[in-house]
GROMACS .gro file of C-alpha atoms in nm:
model
  201
    1ALA     CA    1  -2.545   4.919   5.715
    2GLY     CA    2  -2.311   5.170   5.557
    3GLN     CA    3  -2.029   4.920   5.506
    4THR     CA    4  -1.860   4.848   5.167
    5ILE     CA    5  -1.772   4.486   5.106
    6THR     CA    6  -1.523   4.402   4.828
    7PHE     CA    7  -1.483   4.062   4.666
    8THR     CA    8  -1.162   3.993   4.467
    9PHE     CA    9  -1.134   3.696   4.231
   10THR     CA   10  -0.781   3.592   4.133
   11ASN     CA   11  -0.722   3.359   3.834
   12VAL     CA   12  -0.388   3.209   3.737
   13GLU     CA   13  -0.341   3.071   3.384
   14CYS     CA   14  -0.229   2.709   3.391
   15GLY     CA   15  -0.269   2.622   3.020
   16ILE     CA   16  -0.438   2.312   2.887
   17VAL     CA   17  -0.398   2.037   3.139
   18LEU     CA   18  -0.407   1.762   2.877
   19SER     CA   19  -0.387   1.852   2.508
   20THR     CA   20  -0.512   1.562   2.298
   21GLY     CA   21  -0.630   1.487   1.946
   22SER     CA   22  -0.716   1.193   1.724
   23LEU     CA   23  -0.522   1.026   1.447
   24ILE     CA   24  -0.680   0.802   1.181
   25VAL     CA   25  -0.466   0.581   0.957
   26ASN     CA   26  -0.615   0.414   0.648
   27LYS     CA   27  -0.468   0.137   0.433
   28VAL     CA   28  -0.609   0.110   0.078
   29SER     CA   29  -0.574  -0.162  -0.187
   30ASP     CA   30  -0.513   0.074  -0.479
   31THR     CA   31  -0.566  -0.151  -0.782
   32ASP     CA   32  -0.510   0.115  -1.048
   33GLY     CA   33  -0.230   0.289  -0.857
   34ASP     CA   34  -0.380   0.641  -0.870
   35HIS     CA   35  -0.361   0.706  -0.492
   36VAL     CA   36  -0.739   0.749  -0.478
   37GLN     CA   37  -0.976   0.502  -0.312
   38ASP     CA   38  -1.211   0.421  -0.597
   39PRO     CA   39  -1.526   0.206  -0.569
   40GLY     CA   40  -1.425  -0.158  -0.537
   41GLU     CA   41  -1.088  -0.077  -0.378
   42PRO     CA   42  -1.117  -0.203  -0.018
   43GLY     CA   43  -0.913  -0.133   0.289
   44ILE     CA   44  -0.641  -0.384   0.378
   45SER     CA   45  -0.674  -0.550   0.719
   46GLY     CA   46  -0.392  -0.674   0.938
   47TRP     CA   47  -0.130  -0.439   0.791
   48ALA     CA   48   0.146  -0.324   1.028
   49ILE     CA   49   0.169   0.052   1.089
   50ASN     CA   50   0.440   0.218   1.300
   51VAL     CA   51   0.358   0.537   1.494
   52GLN     CA   52   0.614   0.748   1.683
   53GLY     CA   53   0.543   1.073   1.866
   54PRO     CA   54   0.454   1.227   2.205
   55GLU     CA   55   0.215   0.945   2.297
   56PHE     CA   56   0.456   0.676   2.173
   57PRO     CA   57   0.808   0.822   2.217
   58ALA     CA   58   0.980   0.489   2.151
   59GLY     CA   59   0.749   0.407   1.861
   60GLN     CA   60   0.471   0.150   1.861
   61GLN     CA   61   0.338  -0.089   1.597
   62PHE     CA   62  -0.032  -0.138   1.532
   63LEU     CA   63  -0.236  -0.351   1.290
   64THR     CA   64  -0.520  -0.216   1.078
   65ASP     CA   65  -0.866  -0.349   1.157
   66ALA     CA   66  -1.106  -0.545   0.935
   67ASN     CA   67  -1.181  -0.228   0.736
   68GLY     CA   68  -0.815  -0.139   0.687
   69GLN     CA   69  -0.823   0.139   0.947
   70LEU     CA   70  -0.643   0.234   1.265
   71PHE     CA   71  -0.800   0.478   1.516
   72LEU     CA   72  -0.583   0.645   1.778
   73ASP     CA   73  -0.819   0.857   1.989
   74GLY     CA   74  -0.723   1.092   2.270
   75ILE     CA   75  -0.347   1.085   2.212
   76LYS     CA   76  -0.111   1.366   2.313
   77THR     CA   77  -0.068   1.644   2.058
   78GLY     CA   78   0.257   1.711   1.875
   79ASN     CA   79   0.443   1.579   1.572
   80TYR     CA   80   0.394   1.214   1.480
   81THR     CA   81   0.584   1.005   1.227
   82VAL     CA   82   0.363   0.738   1.071
   83SER     CA   83   0.514   0.466   0.851
   84GLU     CA   84   0.395   0.146   0.689
   85VAL     CA   85   0.572  -0.189   0.682
   86THR     CA   86   0.631  -0.319   0.329
   87GLN     CA   87   0.461  -0.644   0.237
   88ALA     CA   88   0.512  -0.896  -0.043
   89GLY     CA   89   0.249  -0.897  -0.314
   90TYR     CA   90   0.199  -0.519  -0.305
   91LYS     CA   91   0.372  -0.216  -0.456
   92ALA     CA   92   0.384   0.098  -0.243
   93ILE     CA   93   0.215   0.384  -0.430
   94GLY     CA   94   0.242   0.656  -0.164
   95VAL     CA   95   0.071   0.831   0.122
   96VAL     CA   96  -0.183   1.113   0.152
   97THR     CA   97  -0.138   1.324   0.465
   98ASP     CA   98  -0.450   1.522   0.556
   99ASP     CA   99  -0.375   1.788   0.818
  100ASN     CA  100  -0.644   2.042   0.717
  101SER     CA  101  -0.569   1.971   0.347
  102PRO     CA  102  -0.458   1.648   0.174
  103ILE     CA  103  -0.100   1.627   0.043
  104PHE     CA  104   0.031   1.326  -0.156
  105SER     CA  105   0.387   1.197  -0.156
  106SER     CA  106   0.531   0.877  -0.301
  107ASN     CA  107   0.680   0.769   0.033
  108THR     CA  108   0.608   0.497   0.285
  109ALA     CA  109   0.630   0.737   0.581
  110THR     CA  110   0.498   1.082   0.671
  111THR     CA  111   0.510   1.333   0.956
  112ILE     CA  112   0.196   1.507   1.076
  113GLY     CA  113   0.139   1.778   1.337
  114LEU     CA  114  -0.150   1.686   1.565
  115GLU     CA  115  -0.304   1.987   1.743
  116PHE     CA  116  -0.551   2.020   2.028
  117SER     CA  117  -0.890   1.864   1.947
  118ASP     CA  118  -0.783   1.791   1.587
  119THR     CA  119  -0.862   1.475   1.393
  120ASP     CA  120  -0.590   1.418   1.132
  121THR     CA  121  -0.585   1.143   0.870
  122VAL     CA  122  -0.303   0.948   0.704
  123THR     CA  123  -0.386   0.717   0.412
  124PHE     CA  124  -0.140   0.469   0.262
  125PHE     CA  125  -0.203   0.334  -0.089
  126ASN     CA  126  -0.063  -0.003  -0.204
  127GLN     CA  127  -0.120  -0.165  -0.541
  128PRO     CA  128  -0.183  -0.541  -0.532
  129ARG     CA  129   0.048  -0.736  -0.763
  130GLY     CA  130   0.022  -1.080  -0.920
  131SER     CA  131   0.222  -1.324  -1.130
  132ILE     CA  132   0.183  -1.535  -1.441
  133ALA     CA  133   0.363  -1.869  -1.459
  134VAL     CA  134   0.429  -2.009  -1.809
  135HIS     CA  135   0.540  -2.361  -1.895
  136LYS     CA  136   0.660  -2.466  -2.241
  137THR     CA  137   0.618  -2.828  -2.350
  138THR     CA  138   0.785  -2.950  -2.668
  139LEU     CA  139   0.662  -3.275  -2.826
  140GLY     CA  140   0.828  -3.494  -3.086
  141ALA     CA  141   0.716  -3.559  -3.441
  142GLU     CA  142   0.353  -3.627  -3.528
  143GLY     CA  143   0.227  -3.937  -3.353
  144PHE     CA  144   0.501  -3.921  -3.088
  145GLN     CA  145   0.342  -3.832  -2.755
  146GLY     CA  146   0.654  -3.797  -2.542
  147GLU     CA  147   0.790  -3.467  -2.420
  148ILE     CA  148   1.137  -3.362  -2.537
  149GLU     CA  149   1.259  -3.185  -2.225
  150ALA     CA  150   1.585  -3.074  -2.384
  151ASP     CA  151   1.388  -2.857  -2.628
  152ASN     CA  152   1.173  -2.681  -2.367
  153ASP     CA  153   1.425  -2.406  -2.288
  154GLY     CA  154   1.510  -2.092  -2.481
  155TRP     CA  155   1.158  -2.012  -2.601
  156ARG     CA  156   1.068  -1.645  -2.592
  157ILE     CA  157   0.741  -1.580  -2.406
  158THR     CA  158   0.576  -1.236  -2.415
  159VAL     CA  159   0.321  -1.097  -2.170
  160VAL     CA  160   0.121  -0.789  -2.271
  161SER     CA  161  -0.149  -0.580  -2.101
  162VAL     CA  162  -0.269  -0.265  -2.276
  163ASN     CA  163  -0.473  -0.144  -1.979
  164CYS     CA  164  -0.183  -0.178  -1.736
  165GLY     CA  165   0.093  -0.078  -1.979
  166VAL     CA  166   0.284  -0.406  -1.955
  167ASN     CA  167   0.492  -0.545  -2.241
  168THR     CA  168   0.767  -0.780  -2.129
  169SER     CA  169   0.940  -1.095  -2.255
  170LYS     CA  170   1.145  -1.378  -2.105
  171LEU     CA  171   1.311  -1.698  -2.225
  172THR     CA  172   1.202  -2.029  -2.079
  173ASN     CA  173   1.461  -2.188  -1.853
  174ALA     CA  174   1.599  -2.544  -1.861
  175ALA     CA  175   1.273  -2.675  -1.714
  176GLY     CA  176   1.066  -2.491  -1.974
  177ASN     CA  177   0.940  -2.232  -1.727
  178ALA     CA  178   0.915  -1.854  -1.741
  179ALA     CA  179   0.783  -1.662  -1.439
  180PHE     CA  180   0.644  -1.310  -1.472
  181THR     CA  181   0.614  -1.158  -1.126
  182ASP     CA  182   0.518  -0.823  -0.971
  183LEU     CA  183   0.249  -0.756  -1.231
  184PRO     CA  184  -0.034  -0.505  -1.177
  185ILE     CA  185  -0.383  -0.654  -1.165
  186CYS     CA  186  -0.557  -0.633  -1.506
  187ASN     CA  187  -0.805  -0.846  -1.701
  188ASP     CA  188  -0.659  -0.804  -2.051
  189TYR     CA  189  -0.328  -0.994  -2.028
  190VAL     CA  190  -0.221  -1.179  -2.344
  191VAL     CA  191   0.049  -1.446  -2.318
  192SER     CA  192   0.217  -1.555  -2.640
  193GLU     CA  193   0.516  -1.756  -2.760
  194ASP     CA  194   0.755  -1.658  -3.037
  195LEU     CA  195   0.710  -1.913  -3.318
  196THR     CA  196   0.988  -1.766  -3.533
  197ALA     CA  197   1.244  -1.983  -3.352
  198PRO     CA  198   1.409  -2.239  -3.586
  199GLY     CA  199   1.225  -2.568  -3.590
  200ALA     CA  200   0.915  -2.427  -3.421
  201PRO     CA  201   0.594  -2.609  -3.519
   0.00000   0.00000   0.00000
């Protein structure tokens, strides 16, 4: 009775013991090349993505899952460089980096600042490409069924797509072939031969 008892609490700031966040990487098959995932444009699975930053100082390669996504949960915060590996049959359109607001650039790599408890998203867009193979066969006079291989070359072949903005021509080679590669995917391609060549039937 009559005593005064004092309790003193002392706290020392130690900061965040482990600052982590989450990074999501998407890979989109961008058919129309507008760097937007439209209906019918799926994710691309099995695509190699390189990530370098505090959690992976030497850089590490990952593959997207069946839905074309890569989830890196609970990784150390800081700046990360995320890049895609180029792949045949696709044209790189660009990347959208969403760190509070989406920003598009026509690059195959981006840097993003991951902060404590954040979930940041990186989305790569690639346009699938195709090819059209053309073969020219030249036959002899009427009633002659044999192919005249020497006349199969030098024919001008034109490939046009209004929807995809393609209008290109090539001459058939010595085997009568003309290959049109790296074409955007469209359903209105027209393939034609130039019949103004001398002796054309």
